[in-house]
XYZ file of C-alpha atoms in Angstrom:
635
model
C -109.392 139.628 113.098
C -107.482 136.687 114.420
C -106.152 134.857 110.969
C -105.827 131.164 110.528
C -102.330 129.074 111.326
C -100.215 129.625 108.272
C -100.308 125.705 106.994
C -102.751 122.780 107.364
C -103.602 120.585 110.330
C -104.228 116.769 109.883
C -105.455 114.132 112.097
C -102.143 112.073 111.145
C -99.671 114.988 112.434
C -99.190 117.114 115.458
C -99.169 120.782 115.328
C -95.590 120.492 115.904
C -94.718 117.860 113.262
C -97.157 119.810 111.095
C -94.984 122.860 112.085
C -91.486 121.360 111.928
C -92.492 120.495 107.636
C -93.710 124.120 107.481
C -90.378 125.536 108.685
C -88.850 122.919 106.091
C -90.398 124.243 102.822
C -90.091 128.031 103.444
C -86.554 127.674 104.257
C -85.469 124.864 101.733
C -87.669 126.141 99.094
C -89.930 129.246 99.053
C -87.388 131.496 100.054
C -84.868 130.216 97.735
C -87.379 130.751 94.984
C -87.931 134.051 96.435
C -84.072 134.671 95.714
C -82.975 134.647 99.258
C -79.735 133.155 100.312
C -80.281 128.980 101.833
C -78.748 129.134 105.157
C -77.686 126.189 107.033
C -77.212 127.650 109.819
C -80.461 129.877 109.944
C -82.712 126.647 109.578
C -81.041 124.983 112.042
C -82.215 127.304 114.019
C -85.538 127.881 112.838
C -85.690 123.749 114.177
C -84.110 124.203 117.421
C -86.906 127.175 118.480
C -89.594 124.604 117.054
C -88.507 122.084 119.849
C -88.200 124.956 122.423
C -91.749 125.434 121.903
C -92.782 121.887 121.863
C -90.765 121.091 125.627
C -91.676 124.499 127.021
C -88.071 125.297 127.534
C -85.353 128.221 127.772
C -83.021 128.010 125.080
C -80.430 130.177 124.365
C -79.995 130.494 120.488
C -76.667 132.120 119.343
C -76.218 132.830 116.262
C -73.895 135.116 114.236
C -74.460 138.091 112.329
C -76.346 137.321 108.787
C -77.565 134.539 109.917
C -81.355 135.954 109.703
C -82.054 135.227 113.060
C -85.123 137.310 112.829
C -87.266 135.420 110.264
C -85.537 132.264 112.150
C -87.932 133.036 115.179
C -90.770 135.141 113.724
C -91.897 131.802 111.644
C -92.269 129.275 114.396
C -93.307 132.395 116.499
C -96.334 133.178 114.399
C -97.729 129.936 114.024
C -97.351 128.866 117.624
C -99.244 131.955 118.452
C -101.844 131.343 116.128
C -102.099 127.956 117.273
C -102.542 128.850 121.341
C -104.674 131.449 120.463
C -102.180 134.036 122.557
C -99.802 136.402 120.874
C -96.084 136.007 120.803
C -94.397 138.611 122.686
C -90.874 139.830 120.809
C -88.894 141.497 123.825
C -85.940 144.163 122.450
C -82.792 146.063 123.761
C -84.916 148.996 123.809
C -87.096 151.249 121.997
C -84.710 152.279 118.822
C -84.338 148.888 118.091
C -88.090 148.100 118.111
C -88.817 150.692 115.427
C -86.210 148.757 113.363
C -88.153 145.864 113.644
C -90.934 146.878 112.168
C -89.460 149.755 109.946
C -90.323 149.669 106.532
C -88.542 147.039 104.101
C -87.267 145.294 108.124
C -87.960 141.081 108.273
C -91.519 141.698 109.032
C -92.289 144.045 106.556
C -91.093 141.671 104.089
C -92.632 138.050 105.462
C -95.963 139.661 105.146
C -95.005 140.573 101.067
C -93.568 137.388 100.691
C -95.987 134.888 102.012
C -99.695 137.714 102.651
C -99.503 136.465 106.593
C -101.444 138.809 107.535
C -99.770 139.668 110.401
C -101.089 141.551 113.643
C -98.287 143.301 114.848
C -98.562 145.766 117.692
C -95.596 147.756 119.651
C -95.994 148.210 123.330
C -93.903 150.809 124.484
C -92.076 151.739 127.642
C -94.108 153.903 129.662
C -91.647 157.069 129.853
C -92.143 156.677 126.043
C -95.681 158.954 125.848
C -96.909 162.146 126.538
C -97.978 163.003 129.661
C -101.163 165.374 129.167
C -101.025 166.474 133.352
C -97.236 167.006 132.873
C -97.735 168.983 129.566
C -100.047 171.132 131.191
C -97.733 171.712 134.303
C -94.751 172.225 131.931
C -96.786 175.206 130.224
C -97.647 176.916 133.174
C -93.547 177.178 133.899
C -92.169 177.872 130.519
C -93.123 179.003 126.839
C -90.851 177.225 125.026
C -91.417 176.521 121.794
C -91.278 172.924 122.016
C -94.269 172.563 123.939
C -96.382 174.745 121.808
C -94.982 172.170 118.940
C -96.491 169.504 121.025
C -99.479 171.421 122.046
C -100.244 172.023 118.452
C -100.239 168.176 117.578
C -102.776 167.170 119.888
C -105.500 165.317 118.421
C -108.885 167.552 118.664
C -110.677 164.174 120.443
C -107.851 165.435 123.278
C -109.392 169.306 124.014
C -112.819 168.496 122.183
C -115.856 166.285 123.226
C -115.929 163.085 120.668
C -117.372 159.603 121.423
C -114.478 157.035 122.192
C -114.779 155.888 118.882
C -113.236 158.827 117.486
C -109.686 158.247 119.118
C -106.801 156.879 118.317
C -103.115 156.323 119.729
C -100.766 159.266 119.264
C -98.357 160.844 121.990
C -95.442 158.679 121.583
C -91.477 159.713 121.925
C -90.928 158.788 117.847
C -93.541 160.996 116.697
C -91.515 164.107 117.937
C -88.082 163.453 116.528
C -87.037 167.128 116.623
C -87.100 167.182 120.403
C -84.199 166.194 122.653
C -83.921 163.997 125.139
C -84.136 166.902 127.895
C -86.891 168.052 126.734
C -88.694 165.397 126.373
C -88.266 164.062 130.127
C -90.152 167.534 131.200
C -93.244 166.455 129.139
C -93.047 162.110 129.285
C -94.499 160.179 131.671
C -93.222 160.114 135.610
C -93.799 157.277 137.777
C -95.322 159.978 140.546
C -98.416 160.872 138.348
C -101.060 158.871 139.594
C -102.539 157.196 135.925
C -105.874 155.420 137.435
C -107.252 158.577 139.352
C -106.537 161.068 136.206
C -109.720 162.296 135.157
C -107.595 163.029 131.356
C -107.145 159.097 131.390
C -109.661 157.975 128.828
C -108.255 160.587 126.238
C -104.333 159.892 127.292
C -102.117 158.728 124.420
C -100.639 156.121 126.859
C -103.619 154.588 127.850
C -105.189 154.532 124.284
C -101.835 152.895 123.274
C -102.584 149.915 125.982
C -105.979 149.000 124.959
C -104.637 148.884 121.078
C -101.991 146.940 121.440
C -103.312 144.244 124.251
C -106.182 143.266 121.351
C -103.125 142.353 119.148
C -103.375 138.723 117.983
C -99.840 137.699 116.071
C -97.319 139.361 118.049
C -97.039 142.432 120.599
C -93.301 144.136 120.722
C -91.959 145.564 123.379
C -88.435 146.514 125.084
C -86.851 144.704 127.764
C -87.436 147.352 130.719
C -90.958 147.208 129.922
C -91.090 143.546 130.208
C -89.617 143.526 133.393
C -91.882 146.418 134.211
C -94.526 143.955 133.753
C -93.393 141.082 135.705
C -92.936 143.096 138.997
C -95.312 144.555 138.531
C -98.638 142.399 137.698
C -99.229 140.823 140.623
C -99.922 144.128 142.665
C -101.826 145.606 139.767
C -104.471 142.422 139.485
C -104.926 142.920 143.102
C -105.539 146.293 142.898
C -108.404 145.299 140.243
C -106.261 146.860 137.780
C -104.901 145.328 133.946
C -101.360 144.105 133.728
C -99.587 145.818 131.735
C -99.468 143.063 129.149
C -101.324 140.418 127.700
C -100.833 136.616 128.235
C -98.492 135.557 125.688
C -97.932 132.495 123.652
C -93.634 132.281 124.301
C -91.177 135.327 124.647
C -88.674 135.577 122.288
C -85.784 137.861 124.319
C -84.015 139.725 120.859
C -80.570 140.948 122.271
C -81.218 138.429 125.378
C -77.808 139.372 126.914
C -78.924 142.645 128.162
C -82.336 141.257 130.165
C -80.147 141.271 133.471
C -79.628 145.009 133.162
C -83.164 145.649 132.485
C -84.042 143.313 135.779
C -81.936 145.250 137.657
C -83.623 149.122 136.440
C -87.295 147.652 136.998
C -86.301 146.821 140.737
C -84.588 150.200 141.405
C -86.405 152.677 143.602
C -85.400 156.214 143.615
C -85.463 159.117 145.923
C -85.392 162.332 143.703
C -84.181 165.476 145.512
C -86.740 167.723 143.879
C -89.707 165.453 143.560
C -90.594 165.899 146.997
C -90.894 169.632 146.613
C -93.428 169.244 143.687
C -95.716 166.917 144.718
C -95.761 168.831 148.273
C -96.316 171.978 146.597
C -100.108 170.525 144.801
C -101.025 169.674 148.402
C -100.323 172.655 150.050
C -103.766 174.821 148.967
C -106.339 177.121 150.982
C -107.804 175.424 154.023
C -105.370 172.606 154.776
C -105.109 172.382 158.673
C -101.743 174.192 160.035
C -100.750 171.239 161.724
C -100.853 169.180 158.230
C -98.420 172.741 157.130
C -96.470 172.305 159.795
C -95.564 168.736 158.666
C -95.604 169.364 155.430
C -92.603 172.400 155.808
C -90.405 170.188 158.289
C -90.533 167.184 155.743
C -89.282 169.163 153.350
C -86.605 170.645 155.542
C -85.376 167.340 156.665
C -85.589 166.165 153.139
C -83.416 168.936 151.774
C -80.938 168.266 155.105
C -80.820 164.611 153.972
C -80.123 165.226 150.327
C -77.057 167.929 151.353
C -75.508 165.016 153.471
C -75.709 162.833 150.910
C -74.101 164.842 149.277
C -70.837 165.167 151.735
C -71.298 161.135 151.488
C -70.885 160.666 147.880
C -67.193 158.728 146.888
C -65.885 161.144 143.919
C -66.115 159.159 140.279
C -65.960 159.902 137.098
C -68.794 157.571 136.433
C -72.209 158.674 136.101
C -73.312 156.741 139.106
C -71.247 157.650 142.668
C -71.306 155.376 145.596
C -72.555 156.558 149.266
C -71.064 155.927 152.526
C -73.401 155.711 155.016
C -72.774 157.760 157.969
C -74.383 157.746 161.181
C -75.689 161.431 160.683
C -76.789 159.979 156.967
C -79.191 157.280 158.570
C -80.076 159.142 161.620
C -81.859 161.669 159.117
C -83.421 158.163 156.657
C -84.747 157.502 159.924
C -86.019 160.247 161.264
C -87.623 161.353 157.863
C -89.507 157.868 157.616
C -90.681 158.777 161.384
C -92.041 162.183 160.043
C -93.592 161.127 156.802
C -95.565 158.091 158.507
C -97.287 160.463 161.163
C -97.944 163.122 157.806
C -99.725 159.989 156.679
C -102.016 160.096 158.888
C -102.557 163.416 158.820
C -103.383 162.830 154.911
C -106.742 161.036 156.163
C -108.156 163.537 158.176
C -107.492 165.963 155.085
C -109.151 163.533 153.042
C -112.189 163.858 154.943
C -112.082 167.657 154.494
C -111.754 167.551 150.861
C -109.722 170.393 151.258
C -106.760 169.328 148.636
C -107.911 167.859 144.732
C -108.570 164.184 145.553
C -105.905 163.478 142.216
C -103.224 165.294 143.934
C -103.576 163.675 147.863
C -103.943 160.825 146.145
C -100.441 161.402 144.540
C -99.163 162.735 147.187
C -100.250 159.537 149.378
C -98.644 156.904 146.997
C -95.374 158.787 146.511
C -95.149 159.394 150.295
C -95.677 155.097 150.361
C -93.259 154.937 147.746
C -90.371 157.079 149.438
C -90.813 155.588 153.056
C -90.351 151.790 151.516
C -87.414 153.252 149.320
C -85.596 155.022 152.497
C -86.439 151.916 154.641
C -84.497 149.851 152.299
C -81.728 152.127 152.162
C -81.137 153.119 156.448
C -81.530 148.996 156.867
C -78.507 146.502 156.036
C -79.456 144.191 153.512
C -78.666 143.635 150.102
C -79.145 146.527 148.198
C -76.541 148.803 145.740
C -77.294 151.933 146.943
C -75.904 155.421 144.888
C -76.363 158.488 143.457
C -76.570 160.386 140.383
C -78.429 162.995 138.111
C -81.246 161.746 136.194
C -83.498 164.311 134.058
C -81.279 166.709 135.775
C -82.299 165.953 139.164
C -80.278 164.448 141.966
C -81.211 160.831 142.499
C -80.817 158.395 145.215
C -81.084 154.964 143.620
C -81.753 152.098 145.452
C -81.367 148.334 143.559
C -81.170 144.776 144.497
C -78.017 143.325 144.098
C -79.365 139.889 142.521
C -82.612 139.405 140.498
C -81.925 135.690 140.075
C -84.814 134.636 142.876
C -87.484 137.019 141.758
C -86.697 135.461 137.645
C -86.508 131.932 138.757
C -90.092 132.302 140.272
C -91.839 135.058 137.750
C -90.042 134.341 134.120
C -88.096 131.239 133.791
C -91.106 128.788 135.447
C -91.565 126.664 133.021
C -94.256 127.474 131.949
C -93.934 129.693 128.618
C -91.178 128.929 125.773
C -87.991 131.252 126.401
C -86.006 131.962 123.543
C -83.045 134.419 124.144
C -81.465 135.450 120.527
C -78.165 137.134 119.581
C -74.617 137.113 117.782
C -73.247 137.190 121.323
C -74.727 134.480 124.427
C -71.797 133.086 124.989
C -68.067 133.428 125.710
C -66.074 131.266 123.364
C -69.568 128.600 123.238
C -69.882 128.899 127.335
C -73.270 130.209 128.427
C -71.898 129.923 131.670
C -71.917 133.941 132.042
C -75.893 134.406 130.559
C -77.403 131.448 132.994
C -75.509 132.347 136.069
C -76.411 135.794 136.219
C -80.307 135.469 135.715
C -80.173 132.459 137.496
C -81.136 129.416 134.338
C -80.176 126.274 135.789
C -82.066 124.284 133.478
C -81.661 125.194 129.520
C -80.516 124.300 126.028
C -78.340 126.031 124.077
C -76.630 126.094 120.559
C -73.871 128.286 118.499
C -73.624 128.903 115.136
C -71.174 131.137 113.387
C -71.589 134.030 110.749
C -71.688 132.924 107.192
C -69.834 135.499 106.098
C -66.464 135.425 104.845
C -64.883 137.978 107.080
C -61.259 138.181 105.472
C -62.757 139.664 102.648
C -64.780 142.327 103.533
C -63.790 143.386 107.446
C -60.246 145.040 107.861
C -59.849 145.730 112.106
C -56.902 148.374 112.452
C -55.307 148.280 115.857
C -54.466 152.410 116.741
C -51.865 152.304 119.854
C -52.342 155.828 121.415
C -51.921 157.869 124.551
C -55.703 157.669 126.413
C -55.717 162.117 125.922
C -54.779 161.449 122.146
C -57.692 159.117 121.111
C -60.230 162.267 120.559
C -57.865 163.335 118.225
C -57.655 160.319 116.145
C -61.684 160.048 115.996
C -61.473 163.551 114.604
C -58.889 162.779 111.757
C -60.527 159.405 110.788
C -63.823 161.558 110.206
C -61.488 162.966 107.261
C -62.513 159.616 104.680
C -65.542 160.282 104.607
C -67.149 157.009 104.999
C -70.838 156.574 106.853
C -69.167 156.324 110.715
C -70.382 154.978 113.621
C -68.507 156.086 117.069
C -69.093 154.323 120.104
C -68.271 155.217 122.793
C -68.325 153.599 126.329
C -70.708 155.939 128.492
C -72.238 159.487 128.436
C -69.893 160.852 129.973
C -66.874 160.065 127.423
C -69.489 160.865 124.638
C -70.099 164.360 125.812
C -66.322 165.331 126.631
C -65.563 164.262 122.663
C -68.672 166.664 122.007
C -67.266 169.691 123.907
C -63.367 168.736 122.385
C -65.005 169.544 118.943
C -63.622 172.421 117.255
C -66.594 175.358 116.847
C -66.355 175.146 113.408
C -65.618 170.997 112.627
C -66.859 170.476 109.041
C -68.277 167.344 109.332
C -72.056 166.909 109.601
C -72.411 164.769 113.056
C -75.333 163.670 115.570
C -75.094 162.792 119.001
C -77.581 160.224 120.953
C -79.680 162.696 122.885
C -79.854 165.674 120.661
C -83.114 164.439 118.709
C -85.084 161.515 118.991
C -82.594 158.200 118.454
C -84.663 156.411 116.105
C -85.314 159.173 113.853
C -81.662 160.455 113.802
C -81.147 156.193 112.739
C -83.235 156.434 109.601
C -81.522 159.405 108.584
C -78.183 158.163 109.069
C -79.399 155.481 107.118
C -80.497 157.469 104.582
C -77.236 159.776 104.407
C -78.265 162.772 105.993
C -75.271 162.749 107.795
C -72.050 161.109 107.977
C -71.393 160.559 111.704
C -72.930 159.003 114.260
C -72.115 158.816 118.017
C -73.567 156.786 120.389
C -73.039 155.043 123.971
C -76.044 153.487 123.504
C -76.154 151.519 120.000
C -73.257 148.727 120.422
C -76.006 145.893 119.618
C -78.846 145.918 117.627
C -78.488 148.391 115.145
C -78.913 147.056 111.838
C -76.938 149.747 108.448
C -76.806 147.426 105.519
C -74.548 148.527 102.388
C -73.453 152.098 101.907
C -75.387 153.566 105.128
C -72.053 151.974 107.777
C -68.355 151.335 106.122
C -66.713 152.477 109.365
C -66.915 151.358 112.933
C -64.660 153.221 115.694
C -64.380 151.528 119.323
C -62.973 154.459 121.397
C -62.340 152.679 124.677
C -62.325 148.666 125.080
C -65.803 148.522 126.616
C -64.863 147.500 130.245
C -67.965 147.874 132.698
C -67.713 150.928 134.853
C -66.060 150.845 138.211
C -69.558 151.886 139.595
C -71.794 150.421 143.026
C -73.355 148.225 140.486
C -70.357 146.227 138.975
C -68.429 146.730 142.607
C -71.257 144.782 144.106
C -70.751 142.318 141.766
C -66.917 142.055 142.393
C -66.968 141.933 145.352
C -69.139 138.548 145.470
C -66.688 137.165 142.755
C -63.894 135.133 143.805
C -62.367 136.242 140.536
C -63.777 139.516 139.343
C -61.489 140.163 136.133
C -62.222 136.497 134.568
C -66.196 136.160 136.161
C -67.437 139.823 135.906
C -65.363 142.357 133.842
C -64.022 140.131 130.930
C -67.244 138.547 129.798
C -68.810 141.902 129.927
C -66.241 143.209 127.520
C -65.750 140.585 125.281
C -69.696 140.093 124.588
C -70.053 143.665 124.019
C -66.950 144.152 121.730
C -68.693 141.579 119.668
C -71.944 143.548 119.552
C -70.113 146.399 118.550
C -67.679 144.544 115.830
C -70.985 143.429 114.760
C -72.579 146.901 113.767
C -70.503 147.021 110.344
C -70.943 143.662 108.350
C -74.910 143.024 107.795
C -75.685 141.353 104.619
C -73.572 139.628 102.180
C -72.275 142.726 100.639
C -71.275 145.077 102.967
C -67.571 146.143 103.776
C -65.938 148.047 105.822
C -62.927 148.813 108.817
C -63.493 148.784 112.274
C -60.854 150.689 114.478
C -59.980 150.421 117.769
C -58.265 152.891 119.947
C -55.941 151.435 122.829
C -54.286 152.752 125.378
C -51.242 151.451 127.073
C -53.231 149.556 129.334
C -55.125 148.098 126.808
C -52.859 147.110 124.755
C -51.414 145.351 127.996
C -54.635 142.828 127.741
C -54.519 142.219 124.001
C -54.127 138.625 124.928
C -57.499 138.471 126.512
C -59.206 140.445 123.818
C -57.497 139.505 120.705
C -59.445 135.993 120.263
C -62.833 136.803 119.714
C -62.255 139.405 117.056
C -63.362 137.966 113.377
C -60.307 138.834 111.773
C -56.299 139.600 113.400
C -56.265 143.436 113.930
C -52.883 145.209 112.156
C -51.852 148.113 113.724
C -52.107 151.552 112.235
């Protein structure tokens, strides 16, 4: 039930004037009475999103760790929704840091104690974040794993069983199997080839029951950035195809951890080509009574496919990254070409099966849109245009990915249009107070913008301890700082790096330590949280994460986080007049910050962060050494 706007309306006042008072007595008064902390900063603010929302307008809102950014926007965020009638959509990094959100004892938790708001607060989830009943099945009929009989076992009955619709409820999401990894759960998740709308298992699907809950939310409707962007390509082709968006008209979008929307952009334009995709859908097609000319097409697709992915192979540039760039031979694009050729005329061949109703109608009609899918993906890669083309393994499958090298024209026209309130929020929008970096790359040319700096006293409680080292030395070091024992968080700079640290440990290390990956990452949070274990490692958590007190004292930076020398970032250099100051720099220094930021929380926490240089890194001090809190000493 949609409850009333948290303060009275008068004839005398605007909602906003009405609104701008409101944000003056919590924050001057009731809070303070409450026994929080007066921040200047914080209300300031709190006042500067309240005239956001009045003018309609993108503002970037910096603001430095302990601040309370989060009640600083949920306030004006919950009345303004209340007031349009629309819910207030609260866009995060990703999924991990919307279950600390809304955790128990988070900002939201505690505004409903404080002040009985009432609030309506529903997470919407990226889609790769539920259970796939169709891919469950199929998984079952391959392995026996226990896993899946784990999974099987915590099916609803409404799922196997006939019950009315009022009998269900949502259930199937990533969090509520924390003991599974990562790899297993991709086997069971959601794939973009399953074909949702013609699924006769829809109406009882965790997924779908998870969309009709959450779009009836009234306050505010959480989600991560990837899905939001999922959204916005998205919901234009999905009206027209008489189907829902995949989220409801908001109020404003607040963007938490607003530096990383460009990356998300970027993912929710890629199209991928997966080696062994091809092979599966193919194989649900290829039943009793299909024509042998439709065989026939079928078999040399798949040959050509398979010919294509082994010279894109020979193609690949060698990296150490996770994502290898592709030179495009003439023998490469001779077989894009000739593969589109094939797979339009096996189109066509799809609709005289169709008329047969030879082949399940579900799995032509999978078959038909990822055939549509992989012709306009391979047309984009044989032409020359735009595009960052490369491969790599994802869910253990060889991937050709192809992405748009700018988003800025697709944002200008879908997101930033003026016509919904944009608030981006974080310690770290700017380089030294320029939001040069932010608006140029998502393509802002109209915005306001403020800074405002940590309250805390950082002398006293940080210490940052400079370790000079040789780069094969530095696993080492993370081992023997372990020895303290303090609650440690290790980040590292990609996969990659994490896992070789993970194979360097000694078989029998004596310290109790979880990798992102291994189990479910916002589960394995709470537990660190909670002291389960004393070690953390991550490539993953450099912003967001919020371990108050006791549950973080120790922060090591293995590598300066530099972007990767992958198609991606080359693309960008190599439209940069001056790639080390425009591209790589900014990119390091804002993320340092996020990182730096992981140890001091609230007003009494301490701690150390280390950092582990190299020669080379040590050689750039001078562009580093000015946006850390406090001088680093060396070790």
């Amino acid at each position: 039930m949609r409850q009333p706007i948290p303060f009275p309306l008068s004839k005398e006042k605007t909602f906003f004037e009405s609104l701008n008072d409101w944000i003056g007595d919590i924050f001057y008064d009731e809070l303070p009475d409450k026994g929080f902390d007066l921040r200047d900063e914080q209300i300031f603010m709190a006042f500067q999103i309240e005239q956001a929302l009045k003018e309609k307008s993108v503002l970037f809102a910096e603001a430095g760790v302990g601040t309370g950014k989060t009640l600083a926007y949920l306030l004006p965020a919950i009345a303004y929704a209340r007031y349009t009638g629309k819910p207030a959509l609260i866009s995060c990094a990703d999924e991990t840091l919307i279950e600390q959100l809304v955790k128990k004892g988070g900002d939201i938790d505690r505004l409903n104690s404080l002040f009985d708001l009432k609030m309506d607060v529903r997470l919407a989830k990226s889609r790769d974040q539920y259970l796939c009943l169709q891919r469950l099945e199929g998984a079952q009929k391959r392995s026996d794993a226990d896993f899946l009989d784990d999974i099987e076992f915590s099916l609803p009955e409404f799922v196997n069983k006939t019950y009315s619709m009022q009998n269900t409820y949502p259930y199937g999401e990533r969090s509520s199997y924390p003991e599974v990894t990562d790899e297993e759960w991709q086997q069971v998740n959601y794939h973009p080839i399953q074909n949702c709308a013609a699924c006769e298992l829809r109406n009882k699907c965790g997924q779908t029951i998870h969309r009709n809950h959450y779009r009836q939310a009234t306050d505010l409707v959480i989600c991560s950035h990837d899905f939001l962007m999922e959204h916005i390509w998205t919901k234009e082709t999905r009206v027209r195809e008489g189907q829902t968006p995949l989220l409801p008209e908001t109020s404003l979008i607040v963007l938490d951890e607003g530096h990383l929307l460009e990356f998300a952009a970027q993912r929710a334009l890629t199209y991928e080509v997966q080696e062994m995709t091809l092979l599966n859908v193919t194989e649900r097609i290829m039943v009793d009574g299909v024509r042998e000319k439709t065989l026939n097409m079928i078999e040399r697709t798949i040959d050509l496919h398979n010919e294509f992915f082994r010279e894109l192979r020979n193609c690949a540039i060698p990296s150490d990254e996770d994502r290898q760039g592709i030179r495009k031979t003439a023998l490469l694009l001779s077989l894009g070409k000739e593969l589109i050729a094939l797979i339009d005329d096996l189109m066509e061949e799809f609709v005289f099966e169709s008329e047969l109703y030879t082949i399940p109608e579900y799995d032509l009609k999978i078959a038909e849109e990822y055939f549509e899918l992989y012709t306009f993906s391979m047309r984009l890669f044989v032409e020359e245009g735009d595009a960052v083309n490369w491969l790599e393994v994802k869910d253990e499958i060889e991937t050709l990915v192809i992405m748009p090298r700018l988003v800025t024209d697709i944002l200008d026209e879908k997101l930033f249009d003026g016509k919904t309130p944009i608030i981006f929020s974080s310690a770290t929008l700017s380089v030294q107070k320029d939001f040069t970096y932010i608006a140029d790359s998502l393509g802002i040319d109209d915005f306001q913008s403020f800074s405002v700096p940590s309250p805390f006293e950082y002398e006293e409680v940080m210490k940052i301890v400079k370790h000079p080292l040789q780069q094969e030395d530095k696993f080492e070091r993370v081992y023997d700082l372990f020895s303290s024992g303090d609650q440690t968080l290790v980040l590292f700079k990609s996969k990659i790096d994490m896992e070789q640290f993970k194979q360097s440990l000694p078989l029998s290390h004596q310290y109790a330590i979880e990798f992102e990956g291994d189990r479910e990452l916002s589960t394995v949070v709470k537990e660190f949280q909670e002291g389960k274990f004393q070690v953390l490692c991550s490539y993953h958590l450099w912003e967001g994460l919020d371990l108050p007190g006791e549950a973080l004292t120790k922060v090591i930076i293995v590598d300066l986080p530099f972007p990767p020398k992958d198609p991606v970032f080359e693309a960008k250099r190599n439209f940069s007049s001056n790639p080390l100051e425009e591209i790589d720099l900014p990119f390091m220094q804002l993320r340092i910050q996020q990182g730096i930021g992981r140890l001091i929380r609230t007003s009494n926490d301490y701690g150390e962060i280390h950092l582990l240089l190299n020669e080379e890194e040590l050689a750039v001090e001078h562009l580093w050494q000015g946006i850390l809190p406090v001088p680093a000493e060396n070790f």
